[in-house]
Short mmCIF file of C-alpha atoms and ligand atoms in Angstrom, two decimals:
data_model
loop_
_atom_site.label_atom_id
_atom_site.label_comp_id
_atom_site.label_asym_id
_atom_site.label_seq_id
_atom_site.Cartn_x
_atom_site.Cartn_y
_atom_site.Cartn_z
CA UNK M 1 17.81 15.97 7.83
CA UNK M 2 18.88 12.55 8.37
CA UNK M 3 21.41 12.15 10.79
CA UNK M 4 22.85 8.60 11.31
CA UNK M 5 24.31 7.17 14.23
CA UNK M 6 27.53 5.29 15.11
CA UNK M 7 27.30 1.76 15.77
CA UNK M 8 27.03 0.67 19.01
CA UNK M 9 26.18 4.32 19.90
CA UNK M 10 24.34 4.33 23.48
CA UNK M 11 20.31 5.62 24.20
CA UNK M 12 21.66 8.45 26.20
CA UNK M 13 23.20 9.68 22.93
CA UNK M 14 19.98 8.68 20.47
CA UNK M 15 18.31 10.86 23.30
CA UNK M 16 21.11 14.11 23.00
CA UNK M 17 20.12 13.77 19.39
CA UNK M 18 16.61 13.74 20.32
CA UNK M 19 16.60 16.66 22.75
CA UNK M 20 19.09 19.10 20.77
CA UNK M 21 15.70 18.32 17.47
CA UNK M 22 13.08 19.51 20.39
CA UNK M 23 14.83 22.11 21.84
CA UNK M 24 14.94 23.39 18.13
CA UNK M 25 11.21 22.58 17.77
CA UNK M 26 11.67 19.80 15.41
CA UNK M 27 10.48 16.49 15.63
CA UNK M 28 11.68 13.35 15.45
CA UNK M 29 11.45 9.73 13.82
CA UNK M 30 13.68 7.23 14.54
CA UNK M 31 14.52 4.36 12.80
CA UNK M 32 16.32 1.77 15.23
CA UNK M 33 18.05 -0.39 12.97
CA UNK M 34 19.56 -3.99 13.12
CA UNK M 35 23.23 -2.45 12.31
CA UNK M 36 22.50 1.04 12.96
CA UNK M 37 20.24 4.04 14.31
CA UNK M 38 19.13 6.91 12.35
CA UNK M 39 17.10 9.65 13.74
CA UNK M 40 15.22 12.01 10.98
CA UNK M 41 14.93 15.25 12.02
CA UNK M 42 11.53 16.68 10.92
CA UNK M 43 10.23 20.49 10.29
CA UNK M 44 9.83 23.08 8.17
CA UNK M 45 13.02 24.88 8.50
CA UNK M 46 15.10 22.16 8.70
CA UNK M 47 16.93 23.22 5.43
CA UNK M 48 18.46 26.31 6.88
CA UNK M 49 19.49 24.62 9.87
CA UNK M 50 23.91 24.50 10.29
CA UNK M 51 24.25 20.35 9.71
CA UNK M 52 26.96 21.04 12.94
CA UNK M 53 23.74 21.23 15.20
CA UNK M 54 23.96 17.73 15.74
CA UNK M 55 27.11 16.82 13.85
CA UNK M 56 28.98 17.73 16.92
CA UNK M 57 26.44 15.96 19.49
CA UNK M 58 27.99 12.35 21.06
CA UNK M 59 27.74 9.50 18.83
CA UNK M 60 26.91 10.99 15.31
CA UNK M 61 28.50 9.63 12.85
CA UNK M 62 26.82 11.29 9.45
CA UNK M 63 24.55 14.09 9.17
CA UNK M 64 22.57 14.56 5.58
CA UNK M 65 19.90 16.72 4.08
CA UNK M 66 17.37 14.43 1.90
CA UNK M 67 16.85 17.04 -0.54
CA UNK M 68 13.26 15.02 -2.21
CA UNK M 69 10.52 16.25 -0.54
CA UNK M 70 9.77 12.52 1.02
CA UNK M 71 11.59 12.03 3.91
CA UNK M 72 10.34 8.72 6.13
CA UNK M 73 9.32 6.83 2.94
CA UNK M 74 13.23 7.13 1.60
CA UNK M 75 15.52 4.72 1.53
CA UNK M 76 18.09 7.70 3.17
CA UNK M 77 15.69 6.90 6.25
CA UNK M 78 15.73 3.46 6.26
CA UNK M 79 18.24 1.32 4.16
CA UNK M 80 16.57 -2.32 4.45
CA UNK M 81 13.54 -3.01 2.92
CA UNK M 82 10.82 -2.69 5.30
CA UNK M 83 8.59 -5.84 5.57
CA UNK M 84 4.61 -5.46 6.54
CA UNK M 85 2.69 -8.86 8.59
CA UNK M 86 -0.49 -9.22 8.36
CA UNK M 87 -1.85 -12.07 10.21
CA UNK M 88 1.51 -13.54 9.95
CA UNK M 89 1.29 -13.52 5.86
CA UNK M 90 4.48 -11.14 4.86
CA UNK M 91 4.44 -8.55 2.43
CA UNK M 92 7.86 -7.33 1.24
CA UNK M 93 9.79 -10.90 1.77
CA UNK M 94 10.37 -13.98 -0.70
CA UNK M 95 6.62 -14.34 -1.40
CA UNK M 96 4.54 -12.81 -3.41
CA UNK M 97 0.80 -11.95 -1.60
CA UNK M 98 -1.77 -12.13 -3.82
CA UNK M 99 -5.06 -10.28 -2.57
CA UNK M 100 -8.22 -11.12 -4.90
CA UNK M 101 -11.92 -10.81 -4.64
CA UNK M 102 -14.76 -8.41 -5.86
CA UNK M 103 -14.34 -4.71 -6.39
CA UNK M 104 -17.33 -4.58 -4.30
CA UNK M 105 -19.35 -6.58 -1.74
CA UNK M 106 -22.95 -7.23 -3.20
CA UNK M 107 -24.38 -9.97 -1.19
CA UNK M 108 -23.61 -12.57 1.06
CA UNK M 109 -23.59 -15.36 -1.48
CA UNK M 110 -21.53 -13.55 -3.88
CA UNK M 111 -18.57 -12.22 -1.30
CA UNK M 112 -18.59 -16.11 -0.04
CA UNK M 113 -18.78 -17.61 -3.34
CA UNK M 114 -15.68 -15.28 -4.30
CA UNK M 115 -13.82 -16.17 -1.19
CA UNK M 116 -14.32 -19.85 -1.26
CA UNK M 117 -12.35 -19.80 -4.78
CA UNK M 118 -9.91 -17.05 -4.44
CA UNK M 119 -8.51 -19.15 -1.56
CA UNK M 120 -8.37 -22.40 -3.25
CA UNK M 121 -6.63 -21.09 -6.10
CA UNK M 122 -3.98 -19.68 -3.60
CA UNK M 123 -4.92 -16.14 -2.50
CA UNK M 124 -4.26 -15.51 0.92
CA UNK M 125 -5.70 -12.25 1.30
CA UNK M 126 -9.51 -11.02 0.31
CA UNK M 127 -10.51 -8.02 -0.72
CA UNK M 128 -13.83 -6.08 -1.36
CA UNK M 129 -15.21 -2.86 -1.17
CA UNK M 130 -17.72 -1.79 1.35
CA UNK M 131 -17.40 2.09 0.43
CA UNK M 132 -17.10 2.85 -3.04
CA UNK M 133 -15.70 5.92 -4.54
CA UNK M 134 -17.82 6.09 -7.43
CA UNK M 135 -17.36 8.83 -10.55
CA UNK M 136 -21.48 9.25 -10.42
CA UNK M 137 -23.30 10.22 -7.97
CA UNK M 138 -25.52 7.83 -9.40
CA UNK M 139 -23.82 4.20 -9.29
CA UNK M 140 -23.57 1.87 -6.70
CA UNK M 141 -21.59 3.10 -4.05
CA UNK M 142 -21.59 -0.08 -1.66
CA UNK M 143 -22.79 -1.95 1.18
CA UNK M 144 -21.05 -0.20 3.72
CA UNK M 145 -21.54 -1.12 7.42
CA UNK M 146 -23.74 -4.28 5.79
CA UNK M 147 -20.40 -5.23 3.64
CA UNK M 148 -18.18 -4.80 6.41
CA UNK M 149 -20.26 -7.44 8.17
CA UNK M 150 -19.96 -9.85 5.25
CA UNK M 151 -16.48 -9.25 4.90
CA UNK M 152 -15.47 -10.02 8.30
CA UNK M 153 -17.57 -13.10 8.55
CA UNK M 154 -15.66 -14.57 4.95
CA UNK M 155 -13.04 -13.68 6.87
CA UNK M 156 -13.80 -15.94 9.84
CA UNK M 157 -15.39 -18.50 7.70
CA UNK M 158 -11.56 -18.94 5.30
CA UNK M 159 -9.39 -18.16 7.64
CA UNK M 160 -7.68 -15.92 5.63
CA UNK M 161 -7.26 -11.38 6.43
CA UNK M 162 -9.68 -8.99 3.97
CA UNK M 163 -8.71 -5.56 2.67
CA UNK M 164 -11.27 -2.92 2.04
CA UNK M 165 -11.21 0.48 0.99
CA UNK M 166 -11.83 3.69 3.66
CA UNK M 167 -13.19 6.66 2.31
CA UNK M 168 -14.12 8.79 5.24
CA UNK M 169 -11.55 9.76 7.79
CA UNK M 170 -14.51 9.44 10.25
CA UNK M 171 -15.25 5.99 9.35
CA UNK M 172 -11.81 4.56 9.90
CA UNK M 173 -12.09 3.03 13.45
CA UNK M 174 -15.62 1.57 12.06
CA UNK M 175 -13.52 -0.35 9.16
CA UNK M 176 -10.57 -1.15 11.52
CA UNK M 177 -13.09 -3.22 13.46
CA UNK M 178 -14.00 -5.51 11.00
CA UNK M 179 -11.45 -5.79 8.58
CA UNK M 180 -7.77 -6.49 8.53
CA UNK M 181 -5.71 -4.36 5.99
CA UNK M 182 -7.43 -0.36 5.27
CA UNK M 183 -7.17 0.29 1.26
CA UNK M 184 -6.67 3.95 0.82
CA UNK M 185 -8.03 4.24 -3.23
CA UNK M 186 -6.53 6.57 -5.85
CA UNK M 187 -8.33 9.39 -5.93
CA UNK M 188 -7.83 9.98 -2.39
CA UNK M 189 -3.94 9.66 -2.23
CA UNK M 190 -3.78 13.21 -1.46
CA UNK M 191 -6.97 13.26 0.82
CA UNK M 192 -4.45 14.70 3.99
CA UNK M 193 -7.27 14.21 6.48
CA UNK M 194 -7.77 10.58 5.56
CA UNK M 195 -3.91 10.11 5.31
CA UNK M 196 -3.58 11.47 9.02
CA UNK M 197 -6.57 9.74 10.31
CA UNK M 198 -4.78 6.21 8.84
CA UNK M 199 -1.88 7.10 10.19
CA UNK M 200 -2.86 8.01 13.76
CA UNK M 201 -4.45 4.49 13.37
CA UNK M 202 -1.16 2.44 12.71
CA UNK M 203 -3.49 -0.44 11.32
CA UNK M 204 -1.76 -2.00 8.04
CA UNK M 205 -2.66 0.05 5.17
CA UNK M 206 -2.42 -0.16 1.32
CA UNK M 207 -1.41 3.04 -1.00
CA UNK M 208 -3.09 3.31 -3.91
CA UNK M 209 -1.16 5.80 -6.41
CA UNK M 210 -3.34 8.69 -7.50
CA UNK M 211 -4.42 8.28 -11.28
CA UNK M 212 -2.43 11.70 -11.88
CA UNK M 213 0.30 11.45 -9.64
CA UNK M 214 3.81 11.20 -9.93
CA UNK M 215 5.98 9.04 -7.82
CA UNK M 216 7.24 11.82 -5.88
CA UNK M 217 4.06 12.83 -4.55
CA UNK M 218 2.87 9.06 -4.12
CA UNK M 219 5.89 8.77 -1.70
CA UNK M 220 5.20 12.05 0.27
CA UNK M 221 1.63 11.00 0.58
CA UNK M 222 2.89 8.00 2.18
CA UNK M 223 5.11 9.93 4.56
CA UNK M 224 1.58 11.40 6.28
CA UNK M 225 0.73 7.67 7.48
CA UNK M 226 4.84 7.30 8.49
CA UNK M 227 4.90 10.61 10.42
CA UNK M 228 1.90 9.56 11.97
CA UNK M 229 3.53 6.43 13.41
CA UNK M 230 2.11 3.82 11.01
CA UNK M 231 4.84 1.52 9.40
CA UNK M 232 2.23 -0.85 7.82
CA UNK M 233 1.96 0.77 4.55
CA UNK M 234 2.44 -0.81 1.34
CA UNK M 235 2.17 0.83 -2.01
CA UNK M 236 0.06 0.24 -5.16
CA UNK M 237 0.71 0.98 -8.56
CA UNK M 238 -2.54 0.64 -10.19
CA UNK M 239 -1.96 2.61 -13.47
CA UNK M 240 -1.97 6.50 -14.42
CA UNK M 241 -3.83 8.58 -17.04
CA UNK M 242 -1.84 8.77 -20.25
CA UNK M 243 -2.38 9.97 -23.64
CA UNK M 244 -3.21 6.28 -24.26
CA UNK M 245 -6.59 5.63 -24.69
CA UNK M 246 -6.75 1.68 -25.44
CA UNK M 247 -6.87 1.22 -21.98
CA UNK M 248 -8.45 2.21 -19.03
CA UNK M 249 -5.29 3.26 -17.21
CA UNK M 250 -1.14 2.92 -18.03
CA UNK M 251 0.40 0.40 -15.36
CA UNK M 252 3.59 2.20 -14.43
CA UNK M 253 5.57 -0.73 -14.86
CA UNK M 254 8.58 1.33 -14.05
CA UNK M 255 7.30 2.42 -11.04
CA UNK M 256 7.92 -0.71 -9.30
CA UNK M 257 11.86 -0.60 -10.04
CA UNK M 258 11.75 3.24 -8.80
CA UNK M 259 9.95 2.83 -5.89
CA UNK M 260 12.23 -0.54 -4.74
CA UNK M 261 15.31 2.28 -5.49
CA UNK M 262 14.18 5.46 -3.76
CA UNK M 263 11.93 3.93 -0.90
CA UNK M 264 12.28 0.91 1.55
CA UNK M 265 8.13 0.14 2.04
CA UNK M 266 7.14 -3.22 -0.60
CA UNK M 267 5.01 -2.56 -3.35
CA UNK M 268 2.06 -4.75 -4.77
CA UNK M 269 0.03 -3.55 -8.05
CA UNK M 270 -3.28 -3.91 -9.39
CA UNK M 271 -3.73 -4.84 -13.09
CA UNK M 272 -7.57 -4.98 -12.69
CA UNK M 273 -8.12 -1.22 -12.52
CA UNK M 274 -5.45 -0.17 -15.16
CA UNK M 275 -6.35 -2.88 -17.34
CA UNK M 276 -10.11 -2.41 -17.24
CA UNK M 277 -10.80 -5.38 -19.48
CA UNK M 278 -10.45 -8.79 -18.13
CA UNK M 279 -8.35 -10.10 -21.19
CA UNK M 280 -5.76 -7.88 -20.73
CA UNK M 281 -5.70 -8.75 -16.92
CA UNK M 282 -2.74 -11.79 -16.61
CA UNK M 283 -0.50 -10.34 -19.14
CA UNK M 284 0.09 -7.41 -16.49
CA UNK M 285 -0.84 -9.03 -13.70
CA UNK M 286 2.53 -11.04 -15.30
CA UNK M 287 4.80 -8.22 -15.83
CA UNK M 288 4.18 -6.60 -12.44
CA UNK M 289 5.76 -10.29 -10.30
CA UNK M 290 8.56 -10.46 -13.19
CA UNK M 291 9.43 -6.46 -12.58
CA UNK M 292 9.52 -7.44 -9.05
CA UNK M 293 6.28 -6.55 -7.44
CA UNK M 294 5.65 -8.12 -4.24
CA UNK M 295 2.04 -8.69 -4.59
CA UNK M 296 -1.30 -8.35 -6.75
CA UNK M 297 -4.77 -6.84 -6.15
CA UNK M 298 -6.78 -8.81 -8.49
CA UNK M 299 -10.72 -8.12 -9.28
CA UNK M 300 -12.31 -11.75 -9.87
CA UNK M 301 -16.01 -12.34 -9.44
CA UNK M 302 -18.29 -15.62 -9.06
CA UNK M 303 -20.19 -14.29 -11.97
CA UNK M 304 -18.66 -10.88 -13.73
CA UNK M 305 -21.61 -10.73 -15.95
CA UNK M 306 -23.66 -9.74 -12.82
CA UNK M 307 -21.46 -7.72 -10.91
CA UNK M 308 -22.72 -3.99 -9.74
CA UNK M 309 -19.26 -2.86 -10.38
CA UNK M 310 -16.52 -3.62 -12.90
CA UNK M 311 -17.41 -6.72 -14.28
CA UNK M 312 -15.46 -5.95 -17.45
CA UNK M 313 -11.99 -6.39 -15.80
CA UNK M 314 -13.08 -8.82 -12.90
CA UNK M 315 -11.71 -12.43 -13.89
CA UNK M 316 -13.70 -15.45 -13.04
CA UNK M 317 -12.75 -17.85 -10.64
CA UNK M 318 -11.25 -20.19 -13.54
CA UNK M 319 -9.31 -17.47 -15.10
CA UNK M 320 -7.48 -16.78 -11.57
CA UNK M 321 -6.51 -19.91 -11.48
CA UNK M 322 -5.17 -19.57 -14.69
CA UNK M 323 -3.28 -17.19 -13.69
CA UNK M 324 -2.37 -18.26 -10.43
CA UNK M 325 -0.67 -21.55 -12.08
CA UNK M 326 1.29 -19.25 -14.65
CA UNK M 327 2.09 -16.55 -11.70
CA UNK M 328 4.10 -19.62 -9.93
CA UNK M 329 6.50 -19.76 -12.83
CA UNK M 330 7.06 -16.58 -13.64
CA UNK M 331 7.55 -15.92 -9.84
CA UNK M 332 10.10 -18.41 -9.39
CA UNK M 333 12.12 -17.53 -12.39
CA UNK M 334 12.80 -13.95 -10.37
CA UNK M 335 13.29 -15.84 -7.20
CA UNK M 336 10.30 -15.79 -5.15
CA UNK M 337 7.39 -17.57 -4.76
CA UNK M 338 3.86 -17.60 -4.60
C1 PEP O 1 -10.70 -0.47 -6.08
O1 PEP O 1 -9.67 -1.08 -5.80
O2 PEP O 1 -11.81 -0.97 -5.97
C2 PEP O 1 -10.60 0.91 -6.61
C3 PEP O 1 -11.64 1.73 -6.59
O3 PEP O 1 -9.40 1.20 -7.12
P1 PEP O 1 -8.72 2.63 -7.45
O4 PEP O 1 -8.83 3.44 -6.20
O5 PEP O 1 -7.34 2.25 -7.82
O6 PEP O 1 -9.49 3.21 -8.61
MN1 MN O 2 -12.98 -1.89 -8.97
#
């Protein structure tokens, strides 16, 4: 139940609001807004509950049910698109954040190698994976507390925030420490433990949708790390399993107009993982910034021939520049920039 306030409406009334939910055993999110307050009013019940509870209460100007099963995540909640800083680089504004590097760290040479060019050709944020969710038991599944090092010292050696993905809900202080934005990965978009242990942490975190999931359940998946008091999340379309067999995954294109209509938080996507070949790479990569994407996770290695994991879709360093240089047109042409 959303229930919006009047403008100019007083704390002692956002608090009537916020006693009358307790007293009922609800909880409570609020959402102090520029123009105006809304208060969600969280619980299991809440759809039997009179809307007069708190449409009579001081200072209440609407009171709605959200009947979609997300509730923070909606736009309902929060009207204005919600913007995430990291470092002081936006996510959600004018510009477009592009965040590129190896699916994994390997070595030392590789991850700085990587770094060094993703940054010259204009990313501003690099990412590689220390933990790897892996299919087989038997591939490489990372450099873990090693790769964590490595990443934070690229980090400190370009200047520039790295994203890596957490896997364990116990190991989520351990990645917080080194690295700047948590990646939770697709096929744990629905791992609840690891959701709640992210949110508790309120460190900026990125969404991956679930390979199988539909938008619905992408959004009330995000609404774990909301209720938890975490507002840095950002979404990630990344493609979904289809019929279609061509390619590794089906980008969603369409997800990124739903999501900017049903939910406030910004959206990036990653053409590496649903493109799984490196040719077909820009072309999405392409269509994601013209549908209105406000960022791209891009795979690109020093040497993709070599890499331990998904050199077939990892671009070298010359084609993200490529791209980079045909990403500022197409960018600009939808009013943003890169
Ligand atoms: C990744 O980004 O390295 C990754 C494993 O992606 P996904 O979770 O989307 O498969
Ligand atoms: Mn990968």
């Amino acid at each position: 139940m959303i229930v919006g306030m009047r403008t100019g409406t007083t704390p002692e009334e956002i608090d009537g609001v916020v006693q009358r939910a307790k007293s009922l055993g609800l909880s409570v999110q609020l959402n102090l807004g520029t123009d105006k307050t809304v208060v969600a009013i969280l619980g299991s019940n809440t759809g039997q509950l009179p809307t007069e509870f708190f449409a009579v209460l001081p200072g209440v100007e609407s009171v709605t049910r959200i009947m979609k099963p997300y509730k923070l995540a909606s736009r309902e909640f929060k009207e204005e698109d919600s913007l995430v800083s990291i470092n002081g680089i936006e996510i959600g504004g004018k510009r477009i954040v592009v965040m590129a590097g190896p699916c994994a760290v390997e070595s030392e040479g590789q991850l700085i190698e990587a770094g060094r060019a993703v940054k010259e050709f204009g990313a501003s944020i690099l990412r590689g994976g220390a933990f790897k969710p892996r299919t087989s038991p038997f591939s490489f599944h990372g450099m873990e507390k090693a790769g964590l090092e490595l990443l934070a010292r690229a980090k400190k050696q370009f200047g520039i925030p790295v994203i890596t993905e957490v896997v364990d809900p116990h190991d989520v202080s351990l990645v917080s420490k080194y690295t700047d934005i948590l990646q939770i990965g697709s096929r744990n978009m629905q791992n609840f433990a690891l959701l709640t242990a992210i949110g508790k942490s309120k460190r900026p975190v990125v969404l991956k949708r679930g390979f199988s999931c539909t938008i619905t359940e992408w959004l009330t998946a995000a609404d774990y790390l909301l209720a938890g008091g975490n507002n840095q999340v950002i979404l990630c379309e990344r493609g979904i399993r289809t019929f279609e067999d061509s390619i590794r995954f089906s980008l969603d294109i369409s997800s990124i107009p739903v999501i900017k209509r049903f939910s406030h938080l910004p959206i990036i996507v990653d053409p590496s993982h649903a493109a799984g070949h490196y040719s077909l790479v820009p072309a999405i990569a392409k269509a994601a910034v013209a549908a209105g994407a406000d960022g791209l996770l891009v795979e690109v290695h020093p040497n993709p021939k070599e890499a331990l994991v998904d050199g077939l879709q990892s671009l070298t360093p010359s084609d993200f520049a490529r791209l980079m240089e045909e990403l500022r047109s197409i960018a600009k042409s939808v009013g943003r920039y890169i």
